[in-house]
C-alpha positions as a printed Julia matrix, in Angstrom:
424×3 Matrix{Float64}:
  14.4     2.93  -24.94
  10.88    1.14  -23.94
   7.54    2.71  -25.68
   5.55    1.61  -22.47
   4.64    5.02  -20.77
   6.39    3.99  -17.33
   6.24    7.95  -16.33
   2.56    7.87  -16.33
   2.52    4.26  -14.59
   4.37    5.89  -11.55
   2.68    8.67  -11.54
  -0.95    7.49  -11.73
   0.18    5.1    -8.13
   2.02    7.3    -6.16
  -0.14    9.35   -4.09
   0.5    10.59   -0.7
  -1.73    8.58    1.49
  -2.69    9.64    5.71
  -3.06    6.3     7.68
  -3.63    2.97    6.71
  -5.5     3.42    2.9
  -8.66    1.04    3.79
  -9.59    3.1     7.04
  -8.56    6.41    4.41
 -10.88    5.24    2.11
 -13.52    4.19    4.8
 -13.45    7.74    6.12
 -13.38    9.27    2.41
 -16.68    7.39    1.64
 -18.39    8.3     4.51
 -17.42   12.17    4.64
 -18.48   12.24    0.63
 -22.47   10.43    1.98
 -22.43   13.34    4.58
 -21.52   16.31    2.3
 -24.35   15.25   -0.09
 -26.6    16.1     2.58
 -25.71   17.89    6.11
 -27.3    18.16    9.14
 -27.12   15.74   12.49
 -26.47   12.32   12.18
 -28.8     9.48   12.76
 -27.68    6.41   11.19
 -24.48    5.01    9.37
 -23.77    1.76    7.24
 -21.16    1.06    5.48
 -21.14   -2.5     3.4
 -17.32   -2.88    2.08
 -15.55   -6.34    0.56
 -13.58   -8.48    2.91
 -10.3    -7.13    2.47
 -11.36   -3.69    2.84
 -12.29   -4.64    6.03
  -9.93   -7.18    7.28
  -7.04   -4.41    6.59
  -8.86   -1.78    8.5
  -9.99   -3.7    11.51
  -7.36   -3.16   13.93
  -6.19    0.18   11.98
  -5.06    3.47   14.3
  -6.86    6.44   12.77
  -3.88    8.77   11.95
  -3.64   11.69   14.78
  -5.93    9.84   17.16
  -5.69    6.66   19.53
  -8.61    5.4    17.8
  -8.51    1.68   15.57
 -10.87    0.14   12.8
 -14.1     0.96   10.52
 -16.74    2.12   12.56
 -14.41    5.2    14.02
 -13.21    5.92   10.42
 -16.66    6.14    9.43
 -17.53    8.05   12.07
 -14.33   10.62   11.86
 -15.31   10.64    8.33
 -19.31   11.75    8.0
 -18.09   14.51   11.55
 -14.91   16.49    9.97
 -13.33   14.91    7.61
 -13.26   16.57    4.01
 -13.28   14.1     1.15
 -11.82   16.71   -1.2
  -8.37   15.99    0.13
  -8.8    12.21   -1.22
  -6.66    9.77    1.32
  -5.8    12.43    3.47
  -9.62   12.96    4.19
  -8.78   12.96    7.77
  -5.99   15.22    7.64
  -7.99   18.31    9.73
  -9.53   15.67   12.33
  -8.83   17.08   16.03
  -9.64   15.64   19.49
 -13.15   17.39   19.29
 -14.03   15.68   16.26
 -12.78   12.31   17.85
 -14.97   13.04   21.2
 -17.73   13.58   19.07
 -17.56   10.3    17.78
 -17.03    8.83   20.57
 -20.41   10.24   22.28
 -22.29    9.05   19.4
 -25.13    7.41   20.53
 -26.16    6.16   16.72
 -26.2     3.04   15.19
 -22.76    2.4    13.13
 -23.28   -1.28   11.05
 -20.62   -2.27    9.1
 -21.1    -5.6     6.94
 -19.07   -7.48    4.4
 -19.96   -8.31    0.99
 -18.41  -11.61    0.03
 -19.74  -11.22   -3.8
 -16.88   -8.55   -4.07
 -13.94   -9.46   -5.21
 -12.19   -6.01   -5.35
 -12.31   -2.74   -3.55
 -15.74   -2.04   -2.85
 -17.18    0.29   -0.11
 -21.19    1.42   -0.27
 -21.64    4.23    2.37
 -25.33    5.46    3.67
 -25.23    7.99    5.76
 -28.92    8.92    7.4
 -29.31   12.48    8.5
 -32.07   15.34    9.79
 -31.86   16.1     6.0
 -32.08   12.68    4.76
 -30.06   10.43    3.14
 -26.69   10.62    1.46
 -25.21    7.54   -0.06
 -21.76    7.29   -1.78
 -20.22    4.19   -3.59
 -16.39    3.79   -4.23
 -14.76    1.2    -6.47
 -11.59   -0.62   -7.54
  -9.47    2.01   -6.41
  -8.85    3.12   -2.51
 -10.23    6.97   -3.6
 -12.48    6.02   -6.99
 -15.86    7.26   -6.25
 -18.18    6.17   -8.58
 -21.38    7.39   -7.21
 -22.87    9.82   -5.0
 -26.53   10.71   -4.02
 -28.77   12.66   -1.91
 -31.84   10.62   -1.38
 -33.47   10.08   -4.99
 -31.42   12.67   -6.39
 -28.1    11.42   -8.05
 -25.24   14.08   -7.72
 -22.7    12.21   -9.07
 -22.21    8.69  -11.52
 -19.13    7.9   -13.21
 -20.37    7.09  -17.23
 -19.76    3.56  -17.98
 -16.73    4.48  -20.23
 -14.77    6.53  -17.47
 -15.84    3.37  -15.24
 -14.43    1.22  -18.07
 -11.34    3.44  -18.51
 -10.47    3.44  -14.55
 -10.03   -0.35  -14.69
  -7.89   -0.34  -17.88
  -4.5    -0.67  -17.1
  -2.47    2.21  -18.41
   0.58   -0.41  -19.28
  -0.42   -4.25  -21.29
   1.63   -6.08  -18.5
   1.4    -9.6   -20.17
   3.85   -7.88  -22.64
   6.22   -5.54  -20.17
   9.71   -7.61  -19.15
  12.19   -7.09  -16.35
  14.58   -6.07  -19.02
  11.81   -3.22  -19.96
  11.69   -1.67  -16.27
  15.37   -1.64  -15.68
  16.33    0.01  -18.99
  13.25    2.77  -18.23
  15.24    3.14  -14.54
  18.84    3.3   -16.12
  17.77    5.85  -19.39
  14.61    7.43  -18.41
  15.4    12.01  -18.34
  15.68   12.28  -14.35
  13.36   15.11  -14.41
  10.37   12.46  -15.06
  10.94   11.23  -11.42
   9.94   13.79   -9.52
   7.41   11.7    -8.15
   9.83    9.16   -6.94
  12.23   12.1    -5.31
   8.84   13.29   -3.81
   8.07    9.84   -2.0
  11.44    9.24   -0.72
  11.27   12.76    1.47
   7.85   12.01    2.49
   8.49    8.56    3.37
  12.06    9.48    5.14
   9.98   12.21    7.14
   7.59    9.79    8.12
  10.52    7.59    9.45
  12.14   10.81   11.26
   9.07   10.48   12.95
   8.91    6.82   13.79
  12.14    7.01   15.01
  11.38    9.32   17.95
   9.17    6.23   19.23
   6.3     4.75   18.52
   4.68    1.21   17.94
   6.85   -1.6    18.15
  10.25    0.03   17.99
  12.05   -2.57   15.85
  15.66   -0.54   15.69
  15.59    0.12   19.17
  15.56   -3.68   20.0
  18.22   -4.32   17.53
  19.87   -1.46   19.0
  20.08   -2.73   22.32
  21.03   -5.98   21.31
  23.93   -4.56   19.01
  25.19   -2.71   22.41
  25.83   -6.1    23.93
  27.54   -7.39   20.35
  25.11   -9.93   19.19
  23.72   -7.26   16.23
  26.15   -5.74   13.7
  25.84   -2.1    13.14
  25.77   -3.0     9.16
  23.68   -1.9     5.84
  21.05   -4.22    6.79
  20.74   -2.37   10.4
  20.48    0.88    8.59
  17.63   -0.24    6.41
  16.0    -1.86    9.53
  15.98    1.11   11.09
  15.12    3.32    8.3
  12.08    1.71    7.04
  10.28    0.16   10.44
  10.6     3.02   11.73
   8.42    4.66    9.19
   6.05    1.61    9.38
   5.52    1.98   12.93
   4.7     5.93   12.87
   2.07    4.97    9.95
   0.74    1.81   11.87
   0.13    3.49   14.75
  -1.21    6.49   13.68
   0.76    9.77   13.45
  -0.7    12.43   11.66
   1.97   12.4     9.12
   1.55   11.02    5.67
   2.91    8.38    3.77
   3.75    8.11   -0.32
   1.96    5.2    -1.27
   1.93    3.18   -4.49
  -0.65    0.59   -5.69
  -3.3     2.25   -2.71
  -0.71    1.36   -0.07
   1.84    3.14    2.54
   3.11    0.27    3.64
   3.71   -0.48   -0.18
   5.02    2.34   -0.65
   7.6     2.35    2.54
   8.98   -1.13    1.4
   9.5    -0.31   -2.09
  11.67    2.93   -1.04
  13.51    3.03    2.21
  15.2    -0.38    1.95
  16.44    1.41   -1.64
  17.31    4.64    0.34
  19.26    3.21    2.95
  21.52    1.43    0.95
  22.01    3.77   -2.09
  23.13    6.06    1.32
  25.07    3.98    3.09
  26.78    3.02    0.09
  27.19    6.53   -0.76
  25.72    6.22   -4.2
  24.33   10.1    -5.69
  20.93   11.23   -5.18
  20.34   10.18   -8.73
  21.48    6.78   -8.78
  18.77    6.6    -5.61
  16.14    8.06   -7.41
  16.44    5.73  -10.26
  16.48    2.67   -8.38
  13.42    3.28   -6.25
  11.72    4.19   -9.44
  12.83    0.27  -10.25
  11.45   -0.75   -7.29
   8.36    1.1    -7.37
   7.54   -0.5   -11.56
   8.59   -4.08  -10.0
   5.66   -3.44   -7.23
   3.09   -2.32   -9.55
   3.93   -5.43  -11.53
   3.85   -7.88   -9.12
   0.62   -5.92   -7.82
  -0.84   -6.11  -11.07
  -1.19  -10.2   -10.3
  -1.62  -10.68   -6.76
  -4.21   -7.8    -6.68
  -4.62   -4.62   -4.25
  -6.02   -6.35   -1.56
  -4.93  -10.01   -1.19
  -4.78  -12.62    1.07
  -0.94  -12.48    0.68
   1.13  -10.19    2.22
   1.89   -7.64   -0.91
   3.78   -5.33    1.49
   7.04   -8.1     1.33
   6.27  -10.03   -1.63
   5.45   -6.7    -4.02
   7.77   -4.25   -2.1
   9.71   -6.6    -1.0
  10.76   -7.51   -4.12
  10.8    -4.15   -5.84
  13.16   -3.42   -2.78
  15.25   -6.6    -3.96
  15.54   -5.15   -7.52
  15.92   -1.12   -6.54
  18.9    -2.52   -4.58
  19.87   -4.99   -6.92
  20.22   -2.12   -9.67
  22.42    0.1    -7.16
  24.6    -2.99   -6.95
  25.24   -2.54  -10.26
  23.08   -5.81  -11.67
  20.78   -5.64  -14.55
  17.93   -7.21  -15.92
  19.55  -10.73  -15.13
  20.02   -9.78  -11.62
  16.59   -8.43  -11.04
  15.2   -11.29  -12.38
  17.01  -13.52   -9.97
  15.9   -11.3    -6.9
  12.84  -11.31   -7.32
  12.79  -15.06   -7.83
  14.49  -15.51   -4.29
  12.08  -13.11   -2.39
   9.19  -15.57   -3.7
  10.74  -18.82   -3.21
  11.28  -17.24    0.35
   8.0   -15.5     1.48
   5.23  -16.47   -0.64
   2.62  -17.93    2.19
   3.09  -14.93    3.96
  -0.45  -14.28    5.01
  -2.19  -10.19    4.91
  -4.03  -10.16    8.45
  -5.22   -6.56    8.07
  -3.24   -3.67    8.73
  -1.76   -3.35   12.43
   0.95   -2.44   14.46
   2.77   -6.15   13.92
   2.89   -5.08    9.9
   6.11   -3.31   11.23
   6.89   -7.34   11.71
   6.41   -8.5     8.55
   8.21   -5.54    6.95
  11.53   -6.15    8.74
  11.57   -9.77    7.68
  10.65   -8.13    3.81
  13.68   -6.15    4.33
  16.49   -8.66    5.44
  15.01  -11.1     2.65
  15.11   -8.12   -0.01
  18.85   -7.56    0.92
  19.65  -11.31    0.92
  17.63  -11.66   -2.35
  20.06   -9.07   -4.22
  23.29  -10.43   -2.46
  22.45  -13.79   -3.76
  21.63  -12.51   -6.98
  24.96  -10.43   -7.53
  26.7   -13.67   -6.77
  24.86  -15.15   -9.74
  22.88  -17.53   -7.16
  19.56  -18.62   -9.33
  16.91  -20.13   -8.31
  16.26  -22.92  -10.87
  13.15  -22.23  -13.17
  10.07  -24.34  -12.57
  10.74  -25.28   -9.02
   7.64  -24.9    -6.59
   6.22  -21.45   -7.46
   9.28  -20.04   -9.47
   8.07  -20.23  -12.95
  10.47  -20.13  -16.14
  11.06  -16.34  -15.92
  11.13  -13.92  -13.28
   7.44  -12.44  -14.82
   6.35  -15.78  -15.18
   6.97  -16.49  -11.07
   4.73  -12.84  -10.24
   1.88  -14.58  -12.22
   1.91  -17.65  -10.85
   2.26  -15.85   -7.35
  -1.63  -14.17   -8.81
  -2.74  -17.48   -9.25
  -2.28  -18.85   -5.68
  -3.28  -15.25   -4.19
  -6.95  -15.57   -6.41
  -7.13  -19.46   -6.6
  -5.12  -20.58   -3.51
  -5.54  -18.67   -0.81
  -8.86  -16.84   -1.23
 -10.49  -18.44    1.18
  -8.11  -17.43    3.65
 -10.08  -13.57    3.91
 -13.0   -15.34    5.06
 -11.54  -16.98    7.65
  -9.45  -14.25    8.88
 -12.43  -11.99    9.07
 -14.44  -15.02   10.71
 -11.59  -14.5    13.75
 -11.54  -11.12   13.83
 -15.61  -10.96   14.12
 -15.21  -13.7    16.75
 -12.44  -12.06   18.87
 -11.36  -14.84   20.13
């Protein structure tokens, strides 16, 4: 058995999550500014880093029709309640959102390009004065809160220090670690993982009734005239875009995310689902291999950061998809290994525009590649080591994938965000 304290790992990233995170967290700042100090509202900023707002730019506010920051901030500081975390905006109705919409104050939103990680600063001017609140690293960290000159709330520099300390030294955890935590691990330490696969599958009950982009009905149709097979991979297609399209477009249903994502947490877990069903594996064997998936994802998150100019929805639960169904395959560490090589050789350069409605997109093509990825890999297909971005072991390839996320493609943000200012 490992010593690393996986349990905790999972436990400390899975969170149920309402919406898109960034416009959760948005809202969550701005409703914690306005509790410090009541009253009417007369002014709102909120100063966030690029990919805080480039993922919550074209963003449906769960439960209305509504998109991007200035409504979250808005939904926020009117109803929502910051106690409840991500789901700030769980008790938002349509007075709350006409409200908003008839507010005649200024909203300015602006983007700090000195931050390099999750950073939102929310000022919220009032009859009363002036509540501020200040979130970092983490989607729902709040660091500071304050009522004018009066400081309600600051995280001591050791808690601040501790929150950034990773619970697990990742330069020393191995494949081989992760899968034999998954295979050995007492099943009753998962009851976070059994938790996110009924949320998530609810969420795609919900998707499936129609909404967003539809993906399975397409394929659907197309199957009906004999051009799509009605196969595993159809299942998972089905399965898990559906459950990306109800949380992309905004149902009022939540998602289990991991590393401060839904769509994270969707990838890593239905893909695993649908197979481990379709295959008619036990509920255990299921549990246990999205648990796999879901330590992959943190791992690969762990390099290519929470918010990235890469797509981490494919390429981290993507690949913990790979090795979750990998493991119900009956690989091992080997195996794994090999998968998650293949999903990078395949869809690193996948580019994180924000989170929309065409995220459902990107999430089928994470899904077919996850399946191919562990096919390949059970028929001992390798990628060989040191070619392009595969590195000479499987952890090896997830750090060089944080290397051209920071070094390479960094830039990218700004220029995404330039377009999405421009609106052209």
């Amino acid at each position: 058995m490992t010593t690393f304290d996986f349990t905790s790992l999972l436990k400390s990233e899975i969170k149920p999550a309402l919406g898109v995170t960034e416009v959760g967290a948005i809202a969550l700042a701005a409703a914690r500014a306005y509790d410090a100090v009541g009253g009417s509202l007369l002014h709102i900023q909120m100063v966030m880093n690029g990919g805080m707002y480039k993922n919550a730019f074209s963003c449906a506010i769960p439960g209305t029709e509504e998109l991007g920051c200035e409504m979250a901030a808005a939904l926020g500081a009117l109803g929502g309640d910051w106690k409840l975390g991500l789901e700030v905006l769980k008790n938002i109705n349509a007075s709350h959102v006409a409200q908003a919409k008839a507010l005649s104050i200024p909203i300015e939103i602006e983007v700090d390009e000195t931050k390099d990680s999750i950073y939102i600063y929310a000022e919220v001017t009032t009859t009363k004065g002036v509540g501020l609140c200040r979130i970092e690293d983490f989607h729902a960290n709040i660091v500071y809160v304050a009522k004018d000159d009066e400081v309600l709330f600051e995280a001591e520099k050791k808690e601040a220090a501790a929150a950034k300390t990773d619970v697990i030294d990742f330069e020393a955890v191995t494949v081989a670690d992760m899968v034999d935590y998954a295979k050995n691990v007492p099943i009753e330490e998962l009851d976070c993982i059994k938790g996110m696969i009924e949320m998530n599958c609810q969420l795609s009950a919900e998707g499936e009734k129609g909404v967003g982009l539809g993906i399975w009905k397409t394929l659907a149709a197309f199957q009906n005239k004999g051009a799509v097979g009605n196969d595993m991979i159809y299942a998972a297609q089905k399965l898990t875009c559906s459950a990306m399209d109800a949380r992309l477009a905004g149902l009022p249903f939540a998602a289990m995310s991991i590393v401060g994502s839904g769509s994270h947490g969707i990838l890593c877990s239905m893909p695993v689902v649908s197979y481990g069903r379709y295959m008619e594996k036990s509920e255990e064997e299921i549990i246990r291999a999205v648990a796999l998936s879901g330590l992959i994802t943190i791992f690969s998150k762990h390099y290519t950061g929470r918010l990235s100019a890469l797509c981490g929805c494919v390429l981290g639960g993507g690949s913990g998809a790979a090795s979750g169904i990998v493991y119900l395959m009956g690989g091992g560490a080997k195996e794994v290994s090999a998968a998650m090589d293949h999903m990078a050789a395949n869809l690193t350069g996948m580019i994180c525009d924000g989170g929309s409605t065409g995220c459902a997109l990107k999430a089928s093509a994470g899904v077919y590649s996850a399946y191919l990825s562990a096919m390949l890999a059970m028929e001992g297909v390798e990628i060989p080591h040191n070619f392009g971005v595969i590195g000479s072991s499987a952890e090896q390839t997830e750090k060089n994938l944080g290397r051209i996320s920071d070094e390479g493609m960094a830039p990218m943000d700004t220029t995404i965000i330039d377009v999405m200012k421009k609106g052209l």
